[in-house]
Amino acid sequence: MALPLAFRIRPCGDAALTVEFGDTVDPDLNARVLGLDADVDAAKLPGVIETIPTYRSLFVQYDPVAADFASLSQTLRTLAETAKPHAASGRCWRIPVVYGGEMGFDLEDVARTHNMSPAEIAKRHQAATYRIYMIGFTPGFAYLGGLDQTIATPRRAAPRAVTPPGAIMIGGVQACVQCQAAPSGWHVLGRTPMRNFLPSREPMFLMAPGDNVRFHAIEARDWPALERDAVRGLPVAELVPA
């Protein structure tokens, strides 16, 4: 679907701004965000410190001594009007997951919510190909679109103070791969030994926005060996044809 070129630029305090392209979860819109991010990076704009692409917008942090909102906005406006949507990376990661039990302690509750069996929830979760829209919240946390809408589940009424690293979760119409232990109101369907973020590895981040993801079930007995490989910096997840 062709998207209108409409966008807006908003200040975020005195040292950052966002370029907003819309308010929906849409791969074409996200491709435009990633396209602008690539163009800003290539332009090496004076004063720009960091950019963070999201589902629908690009956050730009800048040094207010070296740049100002008005001039930077004008430059970004020009770039946004001409930026081409970011082409799909073509990468698709196949991620191993132990579903249910201690690894996926919300799977049975989600199954009851939808009047399905836990196995059916896991099957539908694995059947989809997901797009990575953004990396954020905590290092390596991958926000995914493409969840089977028949298993979309509102977030928990009472968020947990801690969910484990590697949690494979769903929340509303979104899915995710969590990398670090963190609080969350999403539902834990399983866990993966894969580390999307590992500071000792080069590159530190395995996956990137614009990549695709698929999940496949493994047995709990396979976890220890894969966990050791992941700690050593091996990807554990496989690259497969998209």
CSV table of C-alpha atoms in Angstrom, one decimal:
chain,number,residue,atom,x,y,z
A,1,MET,CA,0.0,0.0,0.0
A,2,ALA,CA,1.4,3.4,-1.0
A,3,LEU,CA,1.7,5.7,2.0
A,4,PRO,CA,1.2,9.5,1.8
A,5,LEU,CA,4.4,11.5,2.3
A,6,ALA,CA,2.9,13.3,5.3
A,7,PHE,CA,5.1,13.4,8.4
A,8,ARG,CA,5.6,15.8,11.3
A,9,ILE,CA,8.6,16.9,13.3
A,10,ARG,CA,8.2,17.4,17.1
A,11,PRO,CA,10.7,18.6,19.7
A,12,CYS,CA,11.7,16.2,22.6
A,13,GLY,CA,13.2,18.5,25.2
A,14,ASP,CA,16.0,20.8,24.2
A,15,ALA,CA,18.3,18.2,22.7
A,16,ALA,CA,16.2,15.8,20.6
A,17,LEU,CA,13.3,15.6,18.2
A,18,THR,CA,11.2,13.0,16.4
A,19,VAL,CA,10.2,12.6,12.8
A,20,GLU,CA,6.8,10.9,12.9
A,21,PHE,CA,5.4,9.2,9.8
A,22,GLY,CA,2.2,7.7,11.2
A,23,ASP,CA,0.5,5.9,14.1
A,24,THR,CA,0.0,2.3,12.9
A,25,VAL,CA,2.0,-0.9,12.8
A,26,ASP,CA,2.7,-1.1,9.1
A,27,PRO,CA,5.8,-2.6,7.3
A,28,ASP,CA,5.7,0.1,4.6
A,29,LEU,CA,5.7,2.9,7.2
A,30,ASN,CA,8.5,1.2,9.2
A,31,ALA,CA,10.5,0.9,5.9
A,32,ARG,CA,10.2,4.6,5.5
A,33,VAL,CA,11.5,5.2,9.1
A,34,LEU,CA,14.5,2.9,8.4
A,35,GLY,CA,15.1,4.6,5.1
A,36,LEU,CA,15.3,8.0,6.7
A,37,ASP,CA,17.6,6.6,9.5
A,38,ALA,CA,20.0,5.3,6.8
A,39,ASP,CA,20.0,8.7,5.1
A,40,VAL,CA,20.7,10.6,8.3
A,41,ASP,CA,23.5,8.2,9.1
A,42,ALA,CA,25.0,8.7,5.7
A,43,ALA,CA,24.7,12.5,5.8
A,44,LYS,CA,26.8,12.7,9.0
A,45,LEU,CA,24.9,15.8,10.1
A,46,PRO,CA,26.8,18.1,12.5
A,47,GLY,CA,25.6,17.8,16.1
A,48,VAL,CA,23.6,14.6,15.6
A,49,ILE,CA,24.6,12.2,18.4
A,50,GLU,CA,22.3,9.3,18.0
A,51,THR,CA,19.2,8.1,16.1
A,52,ILE,CA,16.7,5.5,17.2
A,53,PRO,CA,14.2,4.1,14.7
A,54,THR,CA,10.8,2.9,16.1
A,55,TYR,CA,7.7,1.4,14.6
A,56,ARG,CA,6.6,4.7,13.2
A,57,SER,CA,9.1,7.4,13.9
A,58,LEU,CA,12.8,8.3,14.1
A,59,PHE,CA,14.2,9.8,17.3
A,60,VAL,CA,17.1,12.1,16.7
A,61,GLN,CA,19.3,13.2,19.7
A,62,TYR,CA,21.6,16.2,19.0
A,63,ASP,CA,24.1,18.4,20.8
A,64,PRO,CA,22.3,21.8,21.3
A,65,VAL,CA,25.7,23.5,21.2
A,66,ALA,CA,26.4,22.2,17.7
A,67,ALA,CA,22.9,22.2,16.3
A,68,ASP,CA,19.5,23.7,16.9
A,69,PHE,CA,15.9,22.5,16.4
A,70,ALA,CA,15.0,24.9,13.6
A,71,SER,CA,18.0,24.2,11.3
A,72,LEU,CA,18.1,20.5,12.0
A,73,SER,CA,14.3,20.2,11.4
A,74,GLN,CA,14.7,21.8,8.0
A,75,THR,CA,17.5,19.4,7.0
A,76,LEU,CA,15.5,16.4,8.2
A,77,ARG,CA,12.4,17.7,6.4
A,78,THR,CA,14.3,17.6,3.2
A,79,LEU,CA,15.7,14.2,3.9
A,80,ALA,CA,12.3,12.8,4.9
A,81,GLU,CA,10.7,14.1,1.7
A,82,THR,CA,13.2,12.3,-0.5
A,83,ALA,CA,14.1,9.2,1.6
A,84,LYS,CA,13.4,5.9,-0.1
A,85,PRO,CA,11.8,3.1,2.0
A,86,HIS,CA,14.5,0.8,3.4
A,87,ALA,CA,14.7,-2.4,1.4
A,88,ALA,CA,14.0,-5.6,3.3
A,89,SER,CA,17.3,-7.1,4.7
A,90,GLY,CA,16.4,-10.5,3.3
A,91,ARG,CA,17.6,-12.0,6.5
A,92,CYS,CA,15.3,-14.4,8.4
A,93,TRP,CA,16.3,-15.8,11.8
A,94,ARG,CA,15.0,-19.2,12.9
A,95,ILE,CA,15.0,-19.1,16.7
A,96,PRO,CA,14.8,-22.1,19.0
A,97,VAL,CA,12.2,-22.0,21.8
A,98,VAL,CA,11.2,-24.2,24.7
A,99,TYR,CA,7.5,-23.6,25.0
A,100,GLY,CA,5.4,-24.0,28.2
A,101,GLY,CA,6.3,-25.3,31.7
A,102,GLU,CA,8.9,-23.4,33.7
A,103,MET,CA,10.1,-21.8,30.5
A,104,GLY,CA,6.7,-20.5,29.3
A,105,PHE,CA,4.7,-20.1,32.5
A,106,ASP,CA,1.9,-18.1,30.8
A,107,LEU,CA,1.2,-20.5,27.9
A,108,GLU,CA,-1.6,-22.4,29.7
A,109,ASP,CA,-3.3,-19.2,30.8
A,110,VAL,CA,-3.1,-17.8,27.2
A,111,ALA,CA,-4.6,-21.1,25.9
A,112,ARG,CA,-7.5,-20.9,28.4
A,113,THR,CA,-8.1,-17.3,27.3
A,114,HIS,CA,-8.6,-18.4,23.7
A,115,ASN,CA,-10.2,-21.8,24.5
A,116,MET,CA,-7.4,-23.6,22.8
A,117,SER,CA,-4.8,-26.1,23.9
A,118,PRO,CA,-1.3,-25.0,24.8
A,119,ALA,CA,0.0,-27.0,21.8
A,120,GLU,CA,-2.3,-25.0,19.5
A,121,ILE,CA,-1.1,-21.7,20.8
A,122,ALA,CA,2.5,-22.8,20.3
A,123,LYS,CA,1.7,-24.0,16.9
A,124,ARG,CA,0.1,-20.7,15.8
A,125,HIS,CA,2.9,-18.8,17.4
A,126,GLN,CA,5.4,-20.8,15.3
A,127,ALA,CA,3.4,-20.6,12.0
A,128,ALA,CA,4.0,-16.8,11.6
A,129,THR,CA,6.9,-15.0,10.0
A,130,TYR,CA,7.5,-11.8,12.1
A,131,ARG,CA,9.1,-8.5,11.1
A,132,ILE,CA,11.5,-6.9,13.5
A,133,TYR,CA,10.2,-3.3,13.8
A,134,MET,CA,12.5,-2.0,16.4
A,135,ILE,CA,15.1,-2.8,19.0
A,136,GLY,CA,14.6,-1.1,22.3
A,137,PHE,CA,13.2,-1.0,25.9
A,138,THR,CA,16.3,-3.0,27.0
A,139,PRO,CA,19.4,-4.0,25.0
A,140,GLY,CA,18.4,-6.6,22.4
A,141,PHE,CA,14.6,-6.5,23.1
A,142,ALA,CA,13.1,-7.1,19.6
A,143,TYR,CA,9.6,-5.8,18.9
A,144,LEU,CA,7.9,-8.0,16.4
A,145,GLY,CA,4.9,-7.6,14.1
A,146,GLY,CA,3.0,-10.4,12.4
A,147,LEU,CA,1.4,-12.2,15.3
A,148,ASP,CA,-1.5,-14.5,14.4
A,149,GLN,CA,-4.5,-12.3,15.5
A,150,THR,CA,-6.3,-15.3,16.8
A,151,ILE,CA,-3.9,-15.5,19.7
A,152,ALA,CA,-3.5,-11.8,20.3
A,153,THR,CA,-3.9,-11.3,24.1
A,154,PRO,CA,-4.2,-8.1,26.2
A,155,ARG,CA,-1.3,-7.5,28.5
A,156,ARG,CA,-1.5,-8.8,32.0
A,157,ALA,CA,-3.4,-6.7,34.5
A,158,ALA,CA,-0.6,-7.0,37.0
A,159,PRO,CA,2.9,-6.7,35.4
A,160,ARG,CA,5.7,-8.9,36.8
A,161,ALA,CA,8.7,-7.2,38.4
A,162,VAL,CA,11.0,-9.5,36.5
A,163,THR,CA,10.7,-11.8,33.5
A,164,PRO,CA,13.7,-13.9,32.5
A,165,PRO,CA,16.2,-13.2,29.7
A,166,GLY,CA,15.3,-15.0,26.5
A,167,ALA,CA,11.6,-14.8,27.2
A,168,ILE,CA,9.4,-15.2,24.1
A,169,MET,CA,6.3,-13.2,24.8
A,170,ILE,CA,3.2,-11.7,23.3
A,171,GLY,CA,1.4,-8.5,24.4
A,172,GLY,CA,-1.7,-7.3,22.6
A,173,VAL,CA,-1.1,-7.7,18.9
A,174,GLN,CA,2.7,-7.7,19.3
A,175,ALA,CA,5.3,-10.4,19.9
A,176,CYS,CA,8.8,-10.0,21.1
A,177,VAL,CA,12.1,-11.6,22.0
A,178,GLN,CA,13.4,-10.4,25.3
A,179,CYS,CA,17.2,-10.4,25.9
A,180,GLN,CA,17.7,-9.1,29.4
A,181,ALA,CA,15.8,-9.9,32.6
A,182,ALA,CA,13.3,-7.0,33.0
A,183,PRO,CA,9.8,-6.1,34.3
A,184,SER,CA,7.0,-6.9,31.9
A,185,GLY,CA,3.2,-7.2,31.5
A,186,TRP,CA,3.5,-9.4,28.4
A,187,HIS,CA,2.7,-13.1,28.5
A,188,VAL,CA,5.6,-15.6,28.5
A,189,LEU,CA,5.0,-18.4,26.1
A,190,GLY,CA,8.6,-19.8,26.2
A,191,ARG,CA,12.3,-19.1,26.3
A,192,THR,CA,15.2,-19.1,23.9
A,193,PRO,CA,18.9,-19.5,24.7
A,194,MET,CA,19.7,-17.1,21.9
A,195,ARG,CA,21.3,-13.8,22.9
A,196,ASN,CA,20.4,-11.0,20.6
A,197,PHE,CA,22.7,-8.7,22.5
A,198,LEU,CA,26.1,-9.9,23.8
A,199,PRO,CA,28.6,-7.2,24.6
A,200,SER,CA,31.6,-9.6,24.1
A,201,ARG,CA,30.5,-10.5,20.6
A,202,GLU,CA,31.2,-8.7,17.4
A,203,PRO,CA,28.7,-7.5,16.3
A,204,MET,CA,27.0,-7.1,19.7
A,205,PHE,CA,23.5,-7.2,18.2
A,206,LEU,CA,22.6,-10.3,16.2
A,207,MET,CA,19.4,-9.1,14.7
A,208,ALA,CA,18.4,-5.7,13.3
A,209,PRO,CA,15.2,-3.8,12.4
A,210,GLY,CA,14.0,-5.0,9.0
A,211,ASP,CA,15.0,-8.6,9.6
A,212,ASN,CA,12.4,-11.4,9.8
A,213,VAL,CA,12.0,-14.0,12.5
A,214,ARG,CA,10.5,-17.5,12.8
A,215,PHE,CA,10.3,-19.7,15.8
A,216,HIS,CA,10.6,-23.4,16.2
A,217,ALA,CA,10.1,-25.6,19.2
A,218,ILE,CA,12.9,-27.5,20.9
A,219,GLU,CA,12.9,-29.9,23.8
A,220,ALA,CA,13.9,-28.7,27.3
A,221,ARG,CA,16.8,-31.3,27.2
A,222,ASP,CA,18.3,-29.4,24.3
A,223,TRP,CA,18.5,-26.2,26.3
A,224,PRO,CA,21.8,-26.7,28.2
A,225,ALA,CA,24.0,-27.3,25.1
A,226,LEU,CA,22.5,-24.4,23.2
A,227,GLU,CA,22.8,-22.2,26.3
A,228,ARG,CA,26.6,-23.0,26.5
A,229,ASP,CA,26.9,-22.2,22.8
A,230,ALA,CA,25.1,-18.9,23.2
A,231,VAL,CA,27.3,-17.9,26.2
A,232,ARG,CA,30.3,-18.6,23.9
A,233,GLY,CA,28.9,-16.1,21.4
A,234,LEU,CA,27.6,-18.5,18.9
A,235,PRO,CA,24.3,-17.3,17.2
A,236,VAL,CA,22.3,-20.4,18.1
A,237,ALA,CA,19.6,-19.0,15.8
A,238,GLU,CA,19.9,-20.0,12.2
A,239,LEU,CA,19.7,-17.8,9.1
A,240,VAL,CA,17.1,-19.4,6.7
A,241,PRO,CA,15.5,-18.2,3.4
A,242,ALA,CA,12.8,-15.6,4.1
